[in-house]
Amino acid sequence: LIKILTNSRLIILTLIISGFWLIQGQLYQSMPKFVLRMVGEDANPEWLANVNPFVVVVFVIIVTQLMKKRSAVNSMLVGMFIMPLSAFSMSLGPWLQSIFGNEIPLLGILFHPYTIMMIVGIGLQGLAECFISPRFLEYFSLQAPKGEEGVYLGFSHLHSFISYIAGGIISGFLLEKYCPDPKTLPLGLSEIERAAYYADAHLIWYYFAAIGLTSAIALIVYKWYYNKKDKQQTV
């Protein structure tokens, strides 16, 4: 653990990738409460969360074959730029609602506009994961000294530790500010007054989109800096 924590190259990479997993973690932190409060208590966020593994199972082999001749870091970059689009898509529920109202028929089923945009956003998350997750492990192992790949891979999920703690704290503050628990609202509110408390709930996803975009740009800088440094060392 000390060897990993004192390897600045690996720690910087871990912190950058944590931005991706922080957004991924919102499937289990922000999304369930957001959906229940914006769509209604009869919503099923657990079914929405299943969109992610479904997309991964369907597309991971296709993506792996598509990117097999590309470097691991370039594959990761594609996923890192898809991730902020995922969060931004989740914010578009009010826009879709303003066009189609509260019910949209699809495949013979009526969907709430927030539900549709959640499905789109979560689907994009799954696609991003196809580009990042397998290749991150490959890239992480390449940073290890010869013969110590297994030890290093054992610590490759430090990003989960960082992202779930940070993401949980951020999620708590954002939900309280923009999408509060109905039980905490004053009693006797009219429907209009109650709706005012949730008018900006979609802004939650702007914060996560910004985090994802920052992480993607940081990975570009990381790639440029260490490629330059590696070339200087081989000269």
Coordinates of C-alpha atoms in Angstrom, one line a residue:
L1 CA 0.0 0.0 0.0
I2 CA 2.8 2.4 0.9
K3 CA 4.5 1.6 -2.5
I4 CA 1.3 2.5 -4.3
L5 CA 0.6 5.6 -2.3
T6 CA 4.1 7.0 -2.9
N7 CA 3.9 6.4 -6.7
S8 CA 2.7 9.8 -7.8
R9 CA 2.0 8.7 -11.4
L10 CA -0.4 6.0 -10.2
I11 CA -2.1 8.2 -7.6
I12 CA -2.7 11.0 -10.1
L13 CA -4.2 8.4 -12.5
T14 CA -6.4 7.0 -9.7
L15 CA -7.7 10.4 -8.8
I16 CA -8.5 11.3 -12.4
I17 CA -10.4 8.0 -13.0
S18 CA -12.2 8.5 -9.7
G19 CA -14.1 11.3 -11.5
F20 CA -15.6 8.7 -13.8
W21 CA -16.5 6.3 -11.0
L22 CA -17.9 9.1 -8.9
I23 CA -20.6 9.6 -11.6
Q24 CA -21.0 5.9 -12.0
G25 CA -21.7 5.7 -8.2
Q26 CA -24.6 8.0 -8.5
L27 CA -26.6 5.1 -9.8
Y28 CA -26.8 4.1 -6.2
Q29 CA -26.5 7.4 -4.5
S30 CA -28.4 10.3 -6.2
M31 CA -30.4 8.5 -8.8
P32 CA -32.8 6.4 -6.6
K33 CA -33.9 9.3 -4.5
F34 CA -34.0 11.7 -7.4
V35 CA -36.3 9.4 -9.4
L36 CA -38.6 8.6 -6.4
R37 CA -39.0 12.3 -5.6
M38 CA -39.4 13.6 -9.2
V39 CA -41.4 10.7 -10.8
G40 CA -43.3 9.4 -7.7
E41 CA -43.2 6.8 -5.1
D42 CA -44.4 4.1 -7.6
A43 CA -41.2 4.6 -9.7
N44 CA -38.7 1.7 -9.9
P45 CA -35.2 3.1 -9.8
E46 CA -33.8 -0.5 -9.2
W47 CA -35.0 -1.3 -12.8
L48 CA -33.4 1.8 -14.2
A49 CA -30.1 0.8 -12.5
N50 CA -30.2 -2.5 -14.5
V51 CA -29.8 -0.6 -17.7
N52 CA -26.1 -0.2 -16.9
P53 CA -25.2 -3.9 -16.7
F54 CA -27.4 -4.7 -19.7
V55 CA -25.6 -2.2 -21.9
V56 CA -22.2 -3.5 -20.6
V57 CA -23.1 -7.1 -21.4
V58 CA -24.4 -6.2 -24.9
F59 CA -21.6 -3.9 -26.0
V60 CA -18.4 -4.7 -24.1
I61 CA -17.1 -7.3 -26.6
I62 CA -18.0 -5.0 -29.5
V63 CA -16.2 -2.0 -28.0
T64 CA -13.2 -4.2 -27.0
Q65 CA -12.9 -5.4 -30.6
L66 CA -13.3 -1.9 -31.9
M67 CA -10.6 -0.5 -29.7
K68 CA -8.2 -3.4 -29.6
K69 CA -5.7 -1.6 -31.9
R70 CA -5.9 1.6 -29.9
S71 CA -3.9 2.3 -26.8
A72 CA -5.5 1.7 -23.4
V73 CA -5.4 5.4 -22.5
N74 CA -7.1 6.4 -25.8
S75 CA -9.8 4.0 -25.2
M76 CA -10.2 5.4 -21.7
L77 CA -10.4 8.9 -23.1
V78 CA -13.4 8.0 -25.2
G79 CA -15.2 6.7 -22.2
M80 CA -14.2 9.7 -20.1
F81 CA -15.8 12.1 -22.6
I82 CA -19.0 10.0 -22.9
M83 CA -19.5 10.2 -19.1
P84 CA -20.3 13.9 -18.8
L85 CA -22.8 13.4 -21.7
S86 CA -24.4 10.7 -19.5
A87 CA -24.8 13.1 -16.6
F88 CA -26.0 15.9 -18.9
S89 CA -28.6 13.6 -20.4
M90 CA -30.0 12.9 -16.9
S91 CA -30.6 16.6 -16.5
L92 CA -32.9 16.9 -19.6
G93 CA -36.1 15.5 -17.9
P94 CA -37.7 19.0 -17.6
W95 CA -36.9 19.8 -21.2
L96 CA -38.6 16.6 -22.4
Q97 CA -41.5 17.1 -20.0
S98 CA -42.1 20.6 -21.4
I99 CA -42.5 19.1 -24.9
F100 CA -44.4 15.9 -24.3
G101 CA -46.0 16.3 -20.9
N102 CA -45.9 13.8 -18.0
E103 CA -46.5 10.6 -20.1
I104 CA -44.7 9.5 -23.3
P105 CA -45.8 6.3 -25.0
L106 CA -43.0 4.0 -26.1
L107 CA -43.4 0.4 -27.1
G108 CA -46.9 0.4 -25.8
I109 CA -45.9 1.6 -22.4
L110 CA -46.3 5.1 -20.8
F111 CA -43.0 6.5 -19.5
H112 CA -42.4 9.6 -17.5
P113 CA -40.0 12.0 -19.3
Y114 CA -37.6 11.9 -16.4
T115 CA -37.5 8.1 -16.6
I116 CA -36.7 8.2 -20.3
M117 CA -33.8 10.6 -19.8
M118 CA -32.5 8.4 -16.9
I119 CA -32.5 5.4 -19.3
V120 CA -30.6 7.4 -21.9
G121 CA -28.1 8.6 -19.3
I122 CA -27.6 5.3 -17.6
G123 CA -27.2 3.6 -21.0
L124 CA -24.4 6.1 -21.9
Q125 CA -22.8 5.3 -18.5
G126 CA -22.7 1.6 -19.4
L127 CA -21.2 2.4 -22.8
A128 CA -18.5 4.6 -21.2
E129 CA -17.7 1.7 -18.8
C130 CA -17.1 -0.6 -21.8
F131 CA -14.4 1.8 -23.0
I132 CA -12.8 2.4 -19.6
S133 CA -13.1 -0.4 -17.2
P134 CA -11.2 -3.2 -19.0
R135 CA -8.5 -0.9 -20.4
F136 CA -7.9 0.9 -17.1
L137 CA -6.8 -2.4 -15.5
E138 CA -4.5 -3.1 -18.5
Y139 CA -3.0 0.4 -18.2
F140 CA -2.7 0.2 -14.4
S141 CA -0.8 -3.1 -14.7
L142 CA 1.6 -1.6 -17.2
Q143 CA 2.8 0.9 -14.6
A144 CA 3.9 -1.9 -12.3
P145 CA 7.5 -3.2 -12.0
K146 CA 8.0 -6.5 -13.7
G147 CA 6.8 -9.3 -11.5
E148 CA 4.6 -7.1 -9.3
E149 CA 1.6 -6.7 -11.7
G150 CA -0.7 -8.8 -9.4
V151 CA 0.2 -6.7 -6.3
Y152 CA -0.5 -3.4 -8.2
L153 CA -3.8 -4.7 -9.7
G154 CA -4.9 -5.6 -6.2
F155 CA -4.8 -1.8 -5.5
S156 CA -6.3 -0.7 -8.8
H157 CA -9.7 -0.2 -7.3
L158 CA -8.6 2.5 -4.9
H159 CA -10.6 4.7 -7.2
S160 CA -13.8 3.1 -5.9
F161 CA -12.8 3.9 -2.3
I162 CA -12.2 7.6 -3.2
S163 CA -15.2 8.0 -5.6
Y164 CA -17.8 6.4 -3.4
I165 CA -16.9 8.4 -0.3
A166 CA -16.5 11.7 -2.2
G167 CA -19.6 11.0 -4.4
G168 CA -21.7 10.1 -1.4
I169 CA -20.9 13.3 0.4
I170 CA -21.5 15.4 -2.8
S171 CA -24.7 13.6 -3.5
G172 CA -26.0 14.3 0.0
F173 CA -25.4 18.0 -0.2
L174 CA -26.9 18.3 -3.7
L175 CA -30.0 16.3 -2.9
E176 CA -30.6 18.4 0.2
K177 CA -30.2 21.6 -1.8
Y178 CA -32.1 20.8 -5.0
C179 CA -34.2 17.7 -4.4
P180 CA -35.0 17.5 -0.6
D181 CA -36.7 14.7 1.2
P182 CA -40.5 15.5 1.1
K183 CA -40.6 14.7 4.8
T184 CA -38.4 17.7 5.5
L185 CA -40.7 20.2 3.7
P186 CA -43.0 22.5 5.7
L187 CA -46.5 21.1 6.3
G188 CA -49.5 22.4 4.5
L189 CA -47.8 23.4 1.2
S190 CA -49.9 23.8 -1.9
E191 CA -48.9 21.8 -5.0
I192 CA -47.4 24.9 -6.6
E193 CA -45.4 25.7 -3.4
R194 CA -44.2 22.1 -3.1
A195 CA -43.1 22.1 -6.8
A196 CA -41.0 25.2 -6.2
Y197 CA -38.7 23.1 -4.0
Y198 CA -37.9 20.8 -6.9
A199 CA -37.8 23.3 -9.8
D200 CA -34.0 23.1 -10.0
A201 CA -33.6 19.4 -9.1
H202 CA -32.1 18.7 -12.6
L203 CA -29.2 21.0 -11.7
I204 CA -27.8 18.1 -9.7
W205 CA -26.6 16.4 -12.9
Y206 CA -24.8 19.6 -14.1
Y207 CA -22.4 19.3 -11.2
F208 CA -21.6 15.7 -12.1
A209 CA -21.3 16.5 -15.8
A210 CA -18.7 19.2 -14.8
I211 CA -16.8 16.7 -12.7
G212 CA -16.8 14.2 -15.6
L213 CA -15.6 16.8 -18.1
T214 CA -12.9 18.0 -15.7
S215 CA -11.7 14.4 -15.3
A216 CA -11.6 13.8 -19.1
I217 CA -9.6 17.0 -19.7
A218 CA -7.2 16.0 -16.8
L219 CA -6.6 12.6 -18.5
I220 CA -5.6 14.4 -21.7
V221 CA -3.1 16.5 -19.7
Y222 CA -1.9 13.4 -17.9
K223 CA -1.3 11.5 -21.2
W224 CA 0.6 14.4 -22.7
Y225 CA 2.8 15.0 -19.7
Y226 CA 3.8 11.4 -19.1
N227 CA 4.2 10.6 -22.8
K228 CA 6.6 13.6 -22.9
K229 CA 8.4 12.5 -19.8
D230 CA 8.8 8.9 -21.0
K231 CA 10.3 10.0 -24.3
Q232 CA 12.8 12.2 -22.5
Q233 CA 13.9 9.2 -20.3
T234 CA 14.4 7.0 -23.3
V235 CA 16.6 9.5 -25.1

